[in-house]
PDB file of C-alpha atoms in Angstrom:
ATOM      1  CA  MET A   1       0.099   0.321   0.237  1.00  0.00           C
ATOM      2  CA  LYS A   2       1.417   3.168  -1.182  1.00  0.00           C
ATOM      3  CA  VAL A   3       2.041   5.949   2.024  1.00  0.00           C
ATOM      4  CA  MET A   4       1.090   9.556   0.711  1.00  0.00           C
ATOM      5  CA  LYS A   5       2.402  12.923   2.655  1.00  0.00           C
ATOM      6  CA  ASP A   6       0.729  15.395   3.714  1.00  0.00           C
ATOM      7  CA  VAL A   7       0.031  17.236   0.629  1.00  0.00           C
ATOM      8  CA  TYR A   8       0.765  20.242   2.536  1.00  0.00           C
ATOM      9  CA  GLU A   9       3.997  19.498   3.681  1.00  0.00           C
ATOM     10  CA  GLN A  10       4.939  17.939   0.364  1.00  0.00           C
ATOM     11  CA  CYS A  11       2.947  19.187  -2.956  1.00  0.00           C
ATOM     12  CA  PRO A  12       3.104  15.911  -5.553  1.00  0.00           C
ATOM     13  CA  ILE A  13       4.282  16.371  -8.691  1.00  0.00           C
ATOM     14  CA  LEU A  14       1.939  14.138 -11.081  1.00  0.00           C
ATOM     15  CA  GLU A  15       1.901  13.558 -14.369  1.00  0.00           C
ATOM     16  CA  ASP A  16       1.324  11.026 -17.437  1.00  0.00           C
ATOM     17  CA  LYS A  17       2.607  11.264 -20.875  1.00  0.00           C
ATOM     18  CA  GLY A  18       1.222  14.360 -22.093  1.00  0.00           C
ATOM     19  CA  TYR A  19       0.707  16.576 -19.171  1.00  0.00           C
ATOM     20  CA  LEU A  20       2.757  17.551 -15.787  1.00  0.00           C
ATOM     21  CA  LEU A  21       1.200  18.881 -12.401  1.00  0.00           C
ATOM     22  CA  ARG A  22       2.905  21.059  -9.829  1.00  0.00           C
ATOM     23  CA  LEU A  23       2.076  23.339  -7.355  1.00  0.00           C
ATOM     24  CA  VAL A  24       1.916  26.718  -9.075  1.00  0.00           C
ATOM     25  CA  GLU A  25       5.120  28.862  -9.283  1.00  0.00           C
ATOM     26  CA  ILE A  26       5.589  33.131  -9.697  1.00  0.00           C
ATOM     27  CA  GLU A  27       6.932  32.001 -12.548  1.00  0.00           C
ATOM     28  CA  ASP A  28       4.213  30.661 -14.401  1.00  0.00           C
ATOM     29  CA  ALA A  29       2.592  33.943 -14.416  1.00  0.00           C
ATOM     30  CA  LYS A  30       3.136  34.616 -18.253  1.00  0.00           C
ATOM     31  CA  ASP A  31       2.264  31.568 -19.890  1.00  0.00           C
ATOM     32  CA  LEU A  32      -0.984  31.821 -17.258  1.00  0.00           C
ATOM     33  CA  LEU A  33      -1.793  35.270 -18.016  1.00  0.00           C
ATOM     34  CA  LYS A  34      -3.012  33.639 -21.594  1.00  0.00           C
ATOM     35  CA  VAL A  35      -5.483  31.519 -19.611  1.00  0.00           C
ATOM     36  CA  TYR A  36      -6.760  34.161 -17.197  1.00  0.00           C
ATOM     37  CA  SER A  37      -7.028  37.165 -19.533  1.00  0.00           C
ATOM     38  CA  ASP A  38      -9.001  34.572 -22.525  1.00  0.00           C
ATOM     39  CA  GLU A  39     -12.409  35.263 -22.788  1.00  0.00           C
ATOM     40  CA  LYS A  40     -13.085  32.375 -24.083  1.00  0.00           C
ATOM     41  CA  ALA A  41     -11.748  30.049 -21.120  1.00  0.00           C
ATOM     42  CA  VAL A  42     -13.240  32.693 -18.180  1.00  0.00           C
ATOM     43  CA  SER A  43     -17.191  31.138 -18.510  1.00  0.00           C
ATOM     44  CA  TYR A  44     -15.543  27.553 -17.805  1.00  0.00           C
ATOM     45  CA  PHE A  45     -13.785  28.218 -14.632  1.00  0.00           C
ATOM     46  CA  ASN A  46     -15.611  27.789 -11.130  1.00  0.00           C
ATOM     47  CA  SER A  47     -16.111  31.309  -9.256  1.00  0.00           C
ATOM     48  CA  ASP A  48     -18.538  29.664  -6.751  1.00  0.00           C
ATOM     49  CA  ASN A  49     -18.168  31.328  -3.203  1.00  0.00           C
ATOM     50  CA  CYS A  50     -15.281  33.525  -4.871  1.00  0.00           C
ATOM     51  CA  ASN A  51     -14.629  37.183  -4.794  1.00  0.00           C
ATOM     52  CA  ASP A  52     -13.002  37.026  -7.601  1.00  0.00           C
ATOM     53  CA  ASN A  53     -13.937  36.331 -11.228  1.00  0.00           C
ATOM     54  CA  PHE A  54     -10.392  35.142 -12.695  1.00  0.00           C
ATOM     55  CA  TYR A  55     -10.171  37.377 -15.609  1.00  0.00           C
ATOM     56  CA  TYR A  56      -7.172  38.815 -15.300  1.00  0.00           C
ATOM     57  CA  GLN A  57      -5.440  41.200 -17.865  1.00  0.00           C
ATOM     58  CA  THR A  58      -2.547  42.217 -16.742  1.00  0.00           C
ATOM     59  CA  LEU A  59       0.789  40.156 -15.310  1.00  0.00           C
ATOM     60  CA  ASP A  60       0.741  42.153 -12.137  1.00  0.00           C
ATOM     61  CA  ARG A  61      -2.722  40.965 -11.184  1.00  0.00           C
ATOM     62  CA  ILE A  62      -1.841  37.905 -12.450  1.00  0.00           C
ATOM     63  CA  GLN A  63       1.409  37.658 -10.579  1.00  0.00           C
ATOM     64  CA  GLU A  64      -1.153  39.076  -7.410  1.00  0.00           C
ATOM     65  CA  ALA A  65      -3.346  36.146  -7.575  1.00  0.00           C
ATOM     66  CA  ILE A  66      -0.491  33.387  -7.894  1.00  0.00           C
ATOM     67  CA  GLN A  67       0.521  34.666  -5.135  1.00  0.00           C
ATOM     68  CA  PHE A  68      -2.081  34.251  -3.175  1.00  0.00           C
ATOM     69  CA  TRP A  69      -2.484  30.443  -4.246  1.00  0.00           C
ATOM     70  CA  ILE A  70       0.245  30.223  -2.747  1.00  0.00           C
ATOM     71  CA  TRP A  71      -0.143  31.980   0.431  1.00  0.00           C
ATOM     72  CA  SER A  72      -2.870  30.132   0.634  1.00  0.00           C
ATOM     73  CA  TYR A  73      -0.878  26.890  -0.082  1.00  0.00           C
ATOM     74  CA  GLN A  74       1.356  27.438   2.973  1.00  0.00           C
ATOM     75  CA  CYS A  75      -2.447  28.345   4.800  1.00  0.00           C
ATOM     76  CA  LYS A  76      -3.258  24.711   4.472  1.00  0.00           C
ATOM     77  CA  ALA A  77      -6.700  26.450   2.247  1.00  0.00           C
ATOM     78  CA  PHE A  78      -6.117  24.435  -1.418  1.00  0.00           C
ATOM     79  CA  VAL A  79      -3.470  23.307  -3.574  1.00  0.00           C
ATOM     80  CA  ARG A  80      -3.191  24.829  -6.825  1.00  0.00           C
ATOM     81  CA  TRP A  81      -1.270  22.382  -9.722  1.00  0.00           C
ATOM     82  CA  SER A  82      -0.082  24.233 -12.892  1.00  0.00           C
ATOM     83  CA  ILE A  83      -0.914  22.080 -15.770  1.00  0.00           C
ATOM     84  CA  ILE A  84       2.139  22.111 -18.151  1.00  0.00           C
ATOM     85  CA  ASP A  85       1.959  20.764 -21.138  1.00  0.00           C
ATOM     86  CA  LYS A  86       4.888  19.014 -22.070  1.00  0.00           C
ATOM     87  CA  SER A  87       4.957  19.479 -25.713  1.00  0.00           C
ATOM     88  CA  THR A  88       5.520  23.330 -25.280  1.00  0.00           C
ATOM     89  CA  ASN A  89       6.736  23.004 -21.610  1.00  0.00           C
ATOM     90  CA  GLU A  90       4.032  25.963 -20.757  1.00  0.00           C
ATOM     91  CA  ALA A  91       1.679  26.345 -18.080  1.00  0.00           C
ATOM     92  CA  ILE A  92      -2.037  26.042 -19.989  1.00  0.00           C
ATOM     93  CA  GLY A  93      -4.249  26.306 -16.779  1.00  0.00           C
ATOM     94  CA  THR A  94      -4.362  25.693 -13.527  1.00  0.00           C
ATOM     95  CA  ILE A  95      -6.277  22.785 -11.166  1.00  0.00           C
ATOM     96  CA  GLU A  96      -7.717  23.651  -7.656  1.00  0.00           C
ATOM     97  CA  LEU A  97      -8.376  20.765  -4.800  1.00  0.00           C
ATOM     98  CA  PHE A  98      -9.577  21.446  -1.140  1.00  0.00           C
ATOM     99  CA  HIS A  99     -10.941  19.229   1.238  1.00  0.00           C
ATOM    100  CA  ARG A 100     -14.478  20.979   2.012  1.00  0.00           C
ATOM    101  CA  ASP A 101     -16.229  21.139   5.083  1.00  0.00           C
ATOM    102  CA  SER A 102     -19.624  22.111   5.045  1.00  0.00           C
ATOM    103  CA  LYS A 103     -23.647  21.757   6.079  1.00  0.00           C
ATOM    104  CA  ASP A 104     -24.916  21.139   2.941  1.00  0.00           C
ATOM    105  CA  TYR A 105     -24.778  18.018   0.905  1.00  0.00           C
ATOM    106  CA  PHE A 106     -21.530  18.642  -0.198  1.00  0.00           C
ATOM    107  CA  ASN A 107     -19.527  18.121   3.094  1.00  0.00           C
ATOM    108  CA  ALA A 108     -16.157  16.431   3.403  1.00  0.00           C
ATOM    109  CA  CYS A 109     -15.803  15.886  -0.633  1.00  0.00           C
ATOM    110  CA  ALA A 110     -12.533  17.324  -2.499  1.00  0.00           C
ATOM    111  CA  LEU A 111     -13.907  20.017  -4.188  1.00  0.00           C
ATOM    112  CA  LEU A 112     -11.949  20.413  -7.872  1.00  0.00           C
ATOM    113  CA  ARG A 113     -11.874  23.472 -10.204  1.00  0.00           C
ATOM    114  CA  LEU A 114     -10.012  23.295 -13.114  1.00  0.00           C
ATOM    115  CA  ASP A 115      -8.608  26.437 -15.165  1.00  0.00           C
ATOM    116  CA  LEU A 116      -8.050  25.746 -18.908  1.00  0.00           C
ATOM    117  CA  ARG A 117      -6.744  27.952 -21.538  1.00  0.00           C
ATOM    118  CA  SER A 118      -9.827  27.479 -24.379  1.00  0.00           C
ATOM    119  CA  ASP A 119      -7.750  25.862 -27.131  1.00  0.00           C
ATOM    120  CA  TYR A 120      -7.993  22.883 -24.312  1.00  0.00           C
ATOM    121  CA  GLU A 121     -11.127  23.255 -23.692  1.00  0.00           C
ATOM    122  CA  ASN A 122     -11.858  19.492 -24.725  1.00  0.00           C
ATOM    123  CA  ASP A 123     -12.740  16.262 -23.846  1.00  0.00           C
ATOM    124  CA  ASN A 124      -9.408  14.487 -24.396  1.00  0.00           C
ATOM    125  CA  CYS A 125      -7.431  16.999 -22.656  1.00  0.00           C
ATOM    126  CA  ILE A 126      -9.906  17.716 -19.780  1.00  0.00           C
ATOM    127  CA  GLU A 127      -9.912  13.541 -19.315  1.00  0.00           C
ATOM    128  CA  SER A 128      -6.252  13.140 -19.449  1.00  0.00           C
ATOM    129  CA  ILE A 129      -5.684  16.290 -16.681  1.00  0.00           C
ATOM    130  CA  VAL A 130      -8.106  15.317 -14.222  1.00  0.00           C
ATOM    131  CA  SER A 131      -7.505  11.275 -14.643  1.00  0.00           C
ATOM    132  CA  ILE A 132      -3.783  12.734 -13.118  1.00  0.00           C
ATOM    133  CA  LEU A 133      -4.855  13.352  -9.570  1.00  0.00           C
ATOM    134  CA  LEU A 134      -8.406  11.494  -9.594  1.00  0.00           C
ATOM    135  CA  SER A 135      -6.568   8.409  -8.343  1.00  0.00           C
ATOM    136  CA  ASN A 136      -4.478  10.358  -5.800  1.00  0.00           C
ATOM    137  CA  THR A 137      -6.873  12.664  -4.739  1.00  0.00           C
ATOM    138  CA  TYR A 138      -9.315  10.270  -2.057  1.00  0.00           C
ATOM    139  CA  ASP A 139      -5.915  10.295  -0.096  1.00  0.00           C
ATOM    140  CA  LEU A 140      -4.571  12.968  -0.256  1.00  0.00           C
ATOM    141  CA  PHE A 141      -7.728  15.521   0.698  1.00  0.00           C
ATOM    142  CA  HIS A 142      -9.202  12.556   3.000  1.00  0.00           C
ATOM    143  CA  CYS A 143     -12.197  12.147   1.337  1.00  0.00           C
ATOM    144  CA  ASN A 144     -14.261   9.650  -0.415  1.00  0.00           C
ATOM    145  CA  TRP A 145     -15.665  11.347  -3.382  1.00  0.00           C
ATOM    146  CA  ILE A 146     -14.872  14.409  -5.359  1.00  0.00           C
ATOM    147  CA  ALA A 147     -17.342  16.795  -6.808  1.00  0.00           C
ATOM    148  CA  THR A 148     -16.484  19.536  -9.605  1.00  0.00           C
ATOM    149  CA  LYS A 149     -18.039  22.631 -11.608  1.00  0.00           C
ATOM    150  CA  ALA A 150     -19.739  22.114 -15.562  1.00  0.00           C
ATOM    151  CA  ALA A 151     -22.296  24.579 -16.364  1.00  0.00           C
ATOM    152  CA  PRO A 152     -24.836  22.732 -19.172  1.00  0.00           C
ATOM    153  CA  PHE A 153     -23.000  24.745 -22.020  1.00  0.00           C
ATOM    154  CA  ALA A 154     -19.674  23.002 -21.211  1.00  0.00           C
ATOM    155  CA  LYS A 155     -20.778  19.924 -23.313  1.00  0.00           C
ATOM    156  CA  GLU A 156     -17.060  18.701 -23.867  1.00  0.00           C
ATOM    157  CA  ARG A 157     -16.219  19.202 -20.208  1.00  0.00           C
ATOM    158  CA  ILE A 158     -19.170  17.510 -19.124  1.00  0.00           C
ATOM    159  CA  GLN A 159     -18.790  14.202 -21.906  1.00  0.00           C
ATOM    160  CA  ALA A 160     -14.562  14.372 -19.693  1.00  0.00           C
ATOM    161  CA  LEU A 161     -16.371  14.034 -16.983  1.00  0.00           C
ATOM    162  CA  GLU A 162     -18.991  11.075 -17.780  1.00  0.00           C
ATOM    163  CA  LEU A 163     -16.519   9.393 -19.361  1.00  0.00           C
ATOM    164  CA  MET A 164     -14.014   9.244 -16.079  1.00  0.00           C
ATOM    165  CA  GLY A 165     -17.109   8.430 -14.126  1.00  0.00           C
ATOM    166  CA  PHE A 166     -18.484  11.808 -12.955  1.00  0.00           C
ATOM    167  CA  HIS A 167     -23.115  12.189 -12.666  1.00  0.00           C
ATOM    168  CA  PRO A 168     -24.714  15.176 -11.951  1.00  0.00           C
ATOM    169  CA  SER A 169     -26.241  16.554  -8.728  1.00  0.00           C
ATOM    170  CA  GLU A 170     -29.329  18.047  -8.006  1.00  0.00           C
ATOM    171  CA  GLU A 171     -27.788  19.054  -4.785  1.00  0.00           C
ATOM    172  CA  LYS A 172     -26.751  22.751  -4.531  1.00  0.00           C
ATOM    173  CA  VAL A 173     -23.418  23.943  -2.823  1.00  0.00           C
ATOM    174  CA  ILE A 174     -24.131  26.503  -0.160  1.00  0.00           C
ATOM    175  CA  GLY A 175     -21.884  29.287  -0.049  1.00  0.00           C
ATOM    176  CA  HIS A 176     -20.722  31.241   3.341  1.00  0.00           C
ATOM    177  CA  ASP A 177     -23.554  33.966   2.392  1.00  0.00           C
ATOM    178  CA  GLY A 178     -26.295  31.663   1.664  1.00  0.00           C
ATOM    179  CA  THR A 179     -26.034  31.509  -2.068  1.00  0.00           C
ATOM    180  CA  GLU A 180     -26.718  27.991  -3.859  1.00  0.00           C
ATOM    181  CA  TYR A 181     -24.710  27.335  -6.556  1.00  0.00           C
ATOM    182  CA  GLY A 182     -25.469  24.322  -8.853  1.00  0.00           C
ATOM    183  CA  ASP A 183     -24.004  22.404 -11.566  1.00  0.00           C
ATOM    184  CA  TYR A 184     -22.180  20.017  -9.809  1.00  0.00           C
ATOM    185  CA  TRP A 185     -20.450  16.059 -11.273  1.00  0.00           C
ATOM    186  CA  VAL A 186     -19.554  14.144  -8.420  1.00  0.00           C
ATOM    187  CA  CYS A 187     -17.364  10.923  -8.400  1.00  0.00           C
ATOM    188  CA  THR A 188     -17.447   8.402  -5.486  1.00  0.00           C
ATOM    189  CA  ARG A 189     -14.328   6.682  -4.758  1.00  0.00           C
ATOM    190  CA  ASP A 190     -15.381   3.341  -6.163  1.00  0.00           C
ATOM    191  CA  CYS A 191     -17.006   5.253  -9.125  1.00  0.00           C
ATOM    192  CA  ARG A 192     -13.987   3.884 -11.898  1.00  0.00           C
ATOM    193  CA  ASN A 193     -14.518   0.368 -10.930  1.00  0.00           C
TER     194      ASN A 193
END
């Protein structure tokens, strides 16, 4: 049995033949500006319960965001990995995960947020990227299920989630201020068996 270290003590580097996931770095700013200034991409991002829409148009603003993500990792709030396309050695997005404790249906799950440049928003890329993390998430984030958002217009994202064993949930995520957020898809530890 593989023993996982605490994700907040040592963030794992995970990869397959096409993509590498590693903790976000300030040096990723130039590449990630292409992601977060991509108007087509922003509509796919999950900004539920955040005070931000993640649309950044300047290098300074993406650097501030990255500094916040690094600080949040150090505070053990969430992990934000940069997604590196090995064929270009570019950061083409980020993926965030955290263990969510709440009083709603989505208690004790890992919440996954995937932000991709729009030219990577297709079922093959999404399935490859999310699959890298999927088997490790349950142990890294001490949970038995994962939730992620996919709006109805995100056809290719939904197709990829279905292929990985996710199914839609009618339940709502309840935000800090009581706001309800829908369009969540869930996968349990045994969903891929």
